[in-house]
Tab-separated table of C-alpha atoms in Angstrom:
chain	number	residue	atom	x	y	z
A	1	ASP	CA	98.373	84.026	118.617
A	2	GLY	CA	99.203	85.465	115.222
A	3	GLY	CA	102.081	87.820	114.848
A	4	ILE	CA	105.430	88.658	113.358
A	5	THR	CA	108.585	86.991	114.573
A	6	GLN	CA	111.953	88.570	114.030
A	7	SER	CA	115.112	86.742	114.889
A	8	PRO	CA	117.574	87.089	116.382
A	9	LYS	CA	116.836	89.970	118.750
A	10	TYR	CA	120.504	90.995	118.860
A	11	LEU	CA	123.060	90.370	116.126
A	12	PHE	CA	126.751	91.192	116.040
A	13	ARG	CA	128.899	91.069	112.927
A	14	LYS	CA	132.305	92.130	111.763
A	15	GLU	CA	132.610	94.777	109.103
A	16	GLY	CA	132.712	93.303	105.620
A	17	GLN	CA	130.411	90.368	106.381
A	18	ASN	CA	126.940	89.938	104.982
A	19	VAL	CA	124.221	89.171	107.518
A	20	THR	CA	120.619	87.999	107.098
A	21	LEU	CA	117.775	89.038	109.378
A	22	SER	CA	114.784	86.763	109.615
A	23	CYS	CA	111.131	87.835	109.507
A	24	GLU	CA	108.220	85.384	109.640
A	25	GLN	CA	104.505	86.162	109.916
A	26	ASN	CA	101.489	83.940	110.508
A	27	LEU	CA	98.883	86.658	109.994
A	28	ASN	CA	98.222	85.624	106.386
A	29	HIS	CA	99.149	89.144	105.302
A	30	ASP	CA	99.983	89.811	101.674
A	31	ALA	CA	102.337	92.735	102.172
A	32	MET	CA	105.574	92.807	104.133
A	33	TYR	CA	108.097	95.553	104.797
A	34	TRP	CA	111.509	96.247	106.234
A	35	TYR	CA	112.261	99.462	108.093
A	36	ARG	CA	115.407	100.849	109.590
A	37	GLN	CA	115.252	102.928	112.785
A	38	ASP	CA	118.100	105.101	114.068
A	39	PRO	CA	118.051	107.037	117.372
A	40	GLY	CA	115.972	110.192	117.195
A	41	GLN	CA	114.676	109.376	113.759
A	42	GLY	CA	111.490	107.982	112.399
A	43	LEU	CA	111.245	104.809	110.405
A	44	ARG	CA	112.812	104.650	106.967
A	45	LEU	CA	111.573	102.099	104.445
A	46	ILE	CA	114.200	99.747	103.029
A	47	TYR	CA	112.193	97.278	100.918
A	48	TYR	CA	108.620	96.121	100.642
A	49	SER	CA	106.783	93.252	99.012
A	50	GLN	CA	103.129	93.217	98.044
A	51	ILE	CA	103.040	89.630	96.840
A	52	VAL	CA	105.176	86.510	96.731
A	53	ASN	CA	108.130	86.666	94.326
A	54	ASP	CA	107.848	90.423	93.966
A	55	PHE	CA	109.399	93.281	95.911
A	56	GLN	CA	110.252	96.952	95.472
A	57	LYS	CA	112.926	99.261	96.780
A	58	GLY	CA	112.029	101.726	99.468
A	59	ASP	CA	113.757	104.972	100.291
A	60	ILE	CA	117.083	103.524	101.493
A	61	ALA	CA	117.570	100.221	99.630
A	62	GLU	CA	121.267	100.630	98.812
A	63	GLY	CA	123.362	97.970	100.506
A	64	TYR	CA	120.382	95.733	101.285
A	65	SER	CA	118.707	92.819	99.530
A	66	VAL	CA	115.532	90.808	100.146
A	67	SER	CA	113.638	87.788	98.865
A	68	ARG	CA	109.994	86.763	99.076
A	69	GLU	CA	109.769	83.097	98.164
A	70	LYS	CA	106.966	82.366	100.633
A	71	LYS	CA	104.072	84.466	101.810
A	72	GLU	CA	105.111	84.016	105.433
A	73	SER	CA	108.766	84.950	105.085
A	74	PHE	CA	110.650	88.112	104.074
A	75	PRO	CA	114.346	87.898	105.008
A	76	LEU	CA	116.599	90.937	104.772
A	77	THR	CA	120.303	90.683	103.937
A	78	VAL	CA	122.537	93.519	105.019
A	79	THR	CA	125.485	93.410	102.663
A	80	SER	CA	129.005	94.677	103.099
A	81	ALA	CA	128.083	97.501	100.721
A	82	GLN	CA	125.880	99.105	103.369
A	83	LYS	CA	128.057	101.889	104.716
A	84	ASN	CA	126.457	102.284	108.123
A	85	PRO	CA	124.628	99.061	108.971
A	86	THR	CA	124.432	99.392	112.766
A	87	ALA	CA	120.761	100.095	113.508
A	88	PHE	CA	117.469	98.696	114.775
A	89	TYR	CA	115.621	96.826	112.017
A	90	LEU	CA	111.859	96.382	112.051
A	91	CYS	CA	109.799	94.058	109.928
A	92	ALA	CA	106.112	94.769	109.379
A	93	SER	CA	103.145	93.411	107.477
A	94	SER	CA	99.707	94.577	106.393
A	95	THR	CA	96.521	92.958	105.123
A	96	ARG	CA	96.378	94.755	101.819
A	97	ALA	CA	99.018	96.493	99.870
A	98	GLY	CA	96.733	99.295	98.817
A	99	VAL	CA	94.358	101.445	100.766
A	100	GLY	CA	95.646	102.560	104.145
A	101	SER	CA	95.933	99.249	105.966
A	102	PRO	CA	97.733	99.713	109.282
A	103	LEU	CA	101.036	98.025	109.876
A	104	HIS	CA	101.718	95.155	112.250
A	105	PHE	CA	105.286	95.128	113.530
A	106	GLY	CA	107.703	92.557	114.846
A	107	ASN	CA	109.848	93.303	117.895
A	108	GLY	CA	112.899	94.151	115.863
A	109	THR	CA	116.503	93.041	115.469
A	110	ARG	CA	119.301	95.222	116.764
A	111	LEU	CA	122.313	94.823	114.494
A	112	THR	CA	125.760	95.944	115.604
A	113	VAL	CA	128.624	95.895	113.117
A	114	THR	CA	132.158	96.537	114.342
B	12	ALA	CA	105.495	114.750	98.639
B	13	GLN	CA	104.008	113.742	101.940
B	14	SER	CA	105.645	114.596	105.239
B	15	VAL	CA	105.003	114.474	108.968
B	16	THR	CA	106.271	116.794	111.669
B	17	GLN	CA	106.180	116.019	115.350
B	18	PRO	CA	107.340	119.296	116.897
B	19	ASP	CA	108.051	117.920	120.364
B	20	ILE	CA	111.014	115.573	120.646
B	21	HIS	CA	110.468	114.929	124.336
B	22	ILE	CA	107.529	115.593	126.669
B	23	THR	CA	107.327	115.037	130.414
B	24	VAL	CA	104.003	114.893	132.254
B	25	SER	CA	102.984	113.893	135.741
B	26	GLU	CA	100.988	110.732	136.254
B	27	GLY	CA	97.299	111.581	136.182
B	28	ALA	CA	97.811	114.718	134.110
B	29	SER	CA	96.396	115.176	130.636
B	30	LEU	CA	98.504	114.670	127.530
B	31	GLU	CA	98.564	116.095	124.036
B	32	LEU	CA	101.136	115.084	121.430
B	33	ARG	CA	101.254	117.186	118.315
B	34	CYS	CA	101.396	115.997	114.731
B	35	ASN	CA	101.320	118.103	111.579
B	36	TYR	CA	101.217	116.547	108.165
B	37	SER	CA	101.597	117.553	104.572
B	38	TYR	CA	99.659	115.628	101.944
B	39	GLY	CA	98.038	116.671	98.696
B	40	ALA	CA	94.764	114.785	99.120
B	41	THR	CA	92.722	113.292	101.918
B	42	PRO	CA	95.234	111.595	104.162
B	43	TYR	CA	95.145	108.360	106.065
B	44	LEU	CA	96.606	109.110	109.496
B	45	PHE	CA	97.970	106.804	112.153
B	46	TRP	CA	99.435	106.970	115.632
B	47	TYR	CA	101.753	104.185	116.783
B	48	VAL	CA	103.428	103.593	120.151
B	49	GLN	CA	106.807	101.967	120.732
B	50	SER	CA	108.164	100.707	124.040
B	51	PRO	CA	111.973	100.530	124.375
B	52	GLY	CA	113.480	97.750	122.302
B	53	GLN	CA	110.113	96.737	120.877
B	54	GLY	CA	108.204	97.086	117.655
B	55	LEU	CA	105.440	99.605	117.043
B	56	GLN	CA	101.816	99.059	118.003
B	57	LEU	CA	98.900	100.818	116.347
B	58	LEU	CA	97.024	103.136	118.721
B	59	LEU	CA	94.444	104.512	116.309
B	60	LYS	CA	93.828	105.490	112.714
B	61	TYR	CA	91.802	108.036	110.765
B	62	PHE	CA	90.500	107.360	107.277
B	63	SER	CA	87.332	109.409	106.943
B	64	GLY	CA	84.147	110.398	108.743
B	65	ASP	CA	84.132	111.525	112.351
B	66	THR	CA	87.188	113.664	112.952
B	67	LEU	CA	87.555	112.495	116.548
B	68	VAL	CA	88.789	108.925	116.642
B	69	GLN	CA	89.123	106.660	119.626
B	70	GLY	CA	91.945	104.216	120.045
B	71	ILE	CA	93.282	101.665	122.446
B	72	LYS	CA	94.560	102.385	125.958
B	73	GLY	CA	92.273	105.401	126.358
B	74	PHE	CA	93.870	107.471	123.592
B	75	GLU	CA	92.012	109.647	121.125
B	76	ALA	CA	93.052	111.900	118.262
B	77	GLU	CA	91.386	114.722	116.397
B	78	PHE	CA	91.819	115.368	112.688
B	79	LYS	CA	91.769	119.058	111.790
B	80	ARG	CA	92.031	119.551	108.064
B	81	SER	CA	92.297	123.339	108.295
B	82	GLN	CA	95.348	123.020	110.519
B	83	SER	CA	96.787	119.894	108.865
B	84	SER	CA	97.001	118.384	112.310
B	85	PHE	CA	96.238	115.062	113.954
B	86	ASN	CA	97.041	115.520	117.633
B	87	LEU	CA	96.955	112.631	120.074
B	88	ARG	CA	95.340	113.109	123.485
B	89	LYS	CA	94.741	111.265	126.710
B	90	PRO	CA	92.823	112.712	129.676
B	91	SER	CA	94.855	111.012	132.405
B	92	VAL	CA	98.296	109.555	131.824
B	93	HIS	CA	99.452	106.357	133.495
B	94	TRP	CA	103.074	105.463	134.211
B	95	SER	CA	102.785	102.637	131.683
B	96	ASP	CA	102.200	105.198	128.910
B	97	ALA	CA	105.880	106.148	128.972
B	98	ALA	CA	107.086	105.273	125.474
B	99	GLU	CA	107.854	106.776	122.092
B	100	TYR	CA	104.956	107.861	119.919
B	101	PHE	CA	104.976	108.089	116.140
B	102	CYS	CA	102.530	109.813	113.848
B	103	ALA	CA	102.318	108.555	110.252
B	104	VAL	CA	100.538	109.707	107.099
B	105	GLY	CA	99.552	107.891	103.937
B	106	GLY	CA	96.946	108.217	101.239
B	107	ALA	CA	94.327	106.195	99.445
B	108	ALA	CA	96.739	105.223	96.740
B	109	THR	CA	99.584	104.659	99.130
B	110	ASN	CA	100.738	101.266	100.149
B	111	ALA	CA	100.448	101.112	103.938
B	112	GLY	CA	104.126	100.433	104.275
B	113	LYS	CA	104.962	103.535	102.330
B	114	SER	CA	103.361	105.697	104.957
B	115	THR	CA	105.666	108.481	106.063
B	116	PHE	CA	106.563	108.561	109.736
B	117	GLY	CA	107.430	111.501	111.949
B	118	ASP	CA	110.601	111.417	114.015
B	119	GLY	CA	108.699	110.518	117.153
B	120	THR	CA	107.947	112.057	120.547
B	121	THR	CA	109.328	110.453	123.673
B	122	LEU	CA	106.959	110.604	126.624
B	123	THR	CA	108.280	110.507	130.186
B	124	VAL	CA	105.787	110.126	133.035
B	125	LYS	CA	106.707	111.521	136.455
B	126	PRO	CA	105.285	109.770	139.530
């Protein structure tokens, strides 16, 4: 079955360390996205990519970085510059980057930084 | 700027009772509207979407939603709730020129189902 795979499901890091979250999709989708979810809040967009080798900042990009070297993969690095990195991170994809295509989500990675 | 308000943070209904989750949006043109459901510790799953045409849209799992332009609302309904419907529900809005991932999400409504 096609879908989005996020790994690992749980991730623990010490403050000051960079950490990379994996996101792979086999849906042949062009667009991919990273969201952050905090308790009691909706989803906030970190970065998105509409095509390979191109990506744009979302609403809360500071302290994060991404790459899109392959269509299937969109890893997110949480850097030590991110002031409050503990959160639930969701990766998503869509068929077209334009008109209202719905999002397909992975099952998320819960990052805890102490 | 587009925005979404889900006025109810938490709703509790009895199994078998009807359900309505409210969603109000703000958007300058014709919106694209979505409802997603999230089980604990999981990603979001699309329940239904509205782009144009019939204002009453049917989704998966027996859900439906009605678009009311005059009220800027897109409320989600289900005639008879099942215990497995307990989850968090998110309304989202985007537009024709909006990348799907740049849809704006509400803060969510948590549904509890009493036996």
